[in-house]
Coordinates of N, CA and C in Angstrom, one line a residue:
M195 N -17.7 -6.5 -0.6 CA -17.8 -5.1 -0.4 C -17.2 -4.4 -1.6
T196 N -18.0 -3.5 -2.1 CA -17.5 -2.7 -3.3 C -16.6 -1.6 -2.8
L197 N -15.9 -1.0 -3.8 CA -15.1 0.2 -3.5 C -15.9 1.3 -3.0
C198 N -17.1 1.6 -3.6 CA -18.0 2.6 -3.1 C -18.4 2.4 -1.7
D199 N -18.8 1.1 -1.4 CA -19.2 0.8 0.0 C -18.1 1.1 1.0
W200 N -16.9 0.7 0.6 CA -15.8 1.0 1.5 C -15.5 2.5 1.7
I201 N -15.6 3.2 0.6 CA -15.4 4.7 0.7 C -16.4 5.3 1.6
Q202 N -17.7 4.9 1.4 CA -18.8 5.4 2.2 C -18.6 5.0 3.7
K203 N -18.3 3.8 4.0 CA -18.1 3.3 5.3 C -16.9 4.0 6.0
T204 N -15.8 4.2 5.3 CA -14.6 4.7 5.9 C -14.6 6.2 5.9
G205 N -15.3 6.8 4.9 CA -15.3 8.3 4.8 C -14.3 8.7 3.7
P206 N -14.7 9.5 2.7 CA -13.8 9.9 1.6 C -12.5 10.6 2.1
K207 N -12.6 11.4 3.1 CA -11.4 12.1 3.6 C -10.4 11.1 4.2
A208 N -11.0 10.2 5.0 CA -10.1 9.2 5.6 C -9.5 8.3 4.5
V209 N -10.2 7.9 3.5 CA -9.7 7.1 2.4 C -8.5 7.8 1.7
A210 N -8.8 9.1 1.5 CA -7.7 9.9 0.8 C -6.4 10.0 1.7
R211 N -6.6 10.1 3.0 CA -5.4 10.1 3.9 C -4.7 8.8 3.9
L212 N -5.5 7.7 4.0 CA -4.9 6.4 4.1 C -4.1 6.0 2.8
L213 N -4.6 6.5 1.7 CA -4.0 6.1 0.4 C -3.1 7.2 -0.1
K214 N -3.0 8.3 0.6 CA -2.2 9.5 0.2 C -2.5 10.0 -1.2
V215 N -3.8 10.2 -1.4 CA -4.3 10.7 -2.7 C -5.2 11.9 -2.3
D216 N -5.5 12.7 -3.3 CA -6.3 13.9 -3.2 C -7.8 13.5 -3.0
P217 N -8.5 14.1 -2.1 CA -9.9 13.8 -1.9 C -10.7 13.8 -3.2
S218 N -10.3 14.7 -4.2 CA -11.0 14.7 -5.4 C -10.9 13.4 -6.2
T219 N -9.7 12.8 -6.0 CA -9.5 11.5 -6.7 C -10.5 10.4 -6.1
V220 N -10.7 10.4 -4.8 CA -11.6 9.5 -4.2 C -13.0 9.8 -4.7
S221 N -13.3 11.0 -4.9 CA -14.6 11.4 -5.4 C -14.8 10.9 -6.8
L222 N -13.8 10.9 -7.7 CA -13.9 10.4 -9.0 C -14.1 8.9 -9.0
W223 N -13.5 8.2 -8.1 CA -13.7 6.7 -8.0 C -15.1 6.4 -7.6
R224 N -15.6 7.2 -6.6 CA -16.9 6.9 -6.0 C -18.0 7.2 -7.0
N225 N -17.8 8.2 -7.9 CA -18.8 8.6 -8.9 C -18.6 7.8 -10.2
G226 N -17.7 6.9 -10.3 CA -17.5 6.1 -11.5 C -16.8 6.8 -12.6
R227 N -16.1 7.9 -12.4 CA -15.5 8.6 -13.4 C -14.0 8.2 -13.7
S228 N -13.5 7.4 -12.7 CA -12.2 6.9 -12.8 C -12.1 5.6 -11.9
V229 N -11.0 4.9 -12.1 CA -10.7 3.7 -11.2 C -9.3 3.9 -10.7
P230 N -9.0 3.4 -9.5 CA -7.7 3.5 -8.9 C -6.6 2.9 -9.8
R231 N -5.4 3.5 -9.7 CA -4.2 2.9 -10.3 C -3.9 1.6 -9.7
A232 N -3.2 0.8 -10.5 CA -2.9 -0.6 -10.0 C -2.2 -0.7 -8.6
E233 N -1.3 0.2 -8.4 CA -0.6 0.2 -7.1 C -1.5 0.6 -6.0
T234 N -2.5 1.5 -6.3 CA -3.5 1.9 -5.3 C -4.5 0.8 -5.1
M235 N -4.8 0.1 -6.1 CA -5.7 -1.1 -5.9 C -5.1 -2.1 -5.0
L236 N -3.8 -2.3 -5.1 CA -3.1 -3.2 -4.2 C -3.2 -2.7 -2.7
K237 N -3.0 -1.4 -2.5 CA -3.1 -0.9 -1.2 C -4.5 -1.1 -0.6
I238 N -5.5 -0.8 -1.5 CA -6.9 -0.9 -1.0 C -7.2 -2.4 -0.6
H239 N -6.8 -3.3 -1.5 CA -7.0 -4.7 -1.2 C -6.3 -5.1 0.1
T240 N -5.1 -4.6 0.3 CA -4.4 -5.0 1.5 C -5.0 -4.3 2.8
I241 N -5.3 -3.0 2.7 CA -5.9 -2.3 3.8 C -7.2 -2.9 4.3
T242 N -8.0 -3.4 3.3 CA -9.3 -3.9 3.6 C -9.3 -5.4 3.9
L243 N -8.1 -6.0 3.9 CA -7.9 -7.4 4.2 C -8.6 -8.2 3.1
G244 N -8.6 -7.8 1.9 CA -9.3 -8.5 0.8 C -10.8 -8.3 0.7
K245 N -11.4 -7.5 1.5 CA -12.8 -7.3 1.5 C -13.2 -6.6 0.2
V246 N -12.4 -5.7 -0.3 CA -12.7 -5.0 -1.5 C -11.9 -5.7 -2.6
S247 N -12.5 -6.3 -3.5 CA -11.9 -7.1 -4.5 C -11.4 -6.3 -5.7
Y248 N -10.4 -6.8 -6.4 CA -9.9 -6.1 -7.6 C -11.1 -5.9 -8.6
R249 N -11.9 -6.9 -8.7 CA -13.0 -6.9 -9.7 C -13.9 -5.7 -9.4
S250 N -14.2 -5.6 -8.1 CA -15.2 -4.5 -7.7 C -14.5 -3.1 -8.0
M251 N -13.2 -3.0 -7.9 CA -12.5 -1.7 -8.1 C -12.5 -1.4 -9.6
L252 N -12.6 -2.3 -10.4 CA -12.6 -2.1 -11.9 C -14.0 -1.7 -12.4
K253 N -15.0 -1.9 -11.6 CA -16.4 -1.5 -12.0 C -16.5 0.0 -11.8
R254 N -17.2 0.7 -12.7 CA -17.3 2.1 -12.6 C -18.7 2.4 -12.2
G255 N -18.8 3.2 -11.1 CA -20.1 3.7 -10.7 C -20.7 2.9 -9.6
K256 N -21.7 3.5 -9.0 CA -22.4 2.9 -7.8 C -23.3 1.7 -8.1
N257 N -23.8 1.7 -9.3 CA -24.8 0.7 -9.7 C -24.2 -0.5 -10.4
D258 N -22.9 -0.6 -10.6 CA -22.3 -1.7 -11.4 C -22.2 -3.0 -10.5

């Protein structure tokens, strides 16, 4: 599962609440304009039980 898939499945507002980040930050990730910080990637990987890989989080954009 990609980061974008997880954001879409979970909902951007819910992701922002889970990770304690601004919803605009989640939007930047989803649109490929930014990637999560290292500590946030660890949280995502843990929350998703490894379903979202670090590799997928480093890709920018929906089509990568």
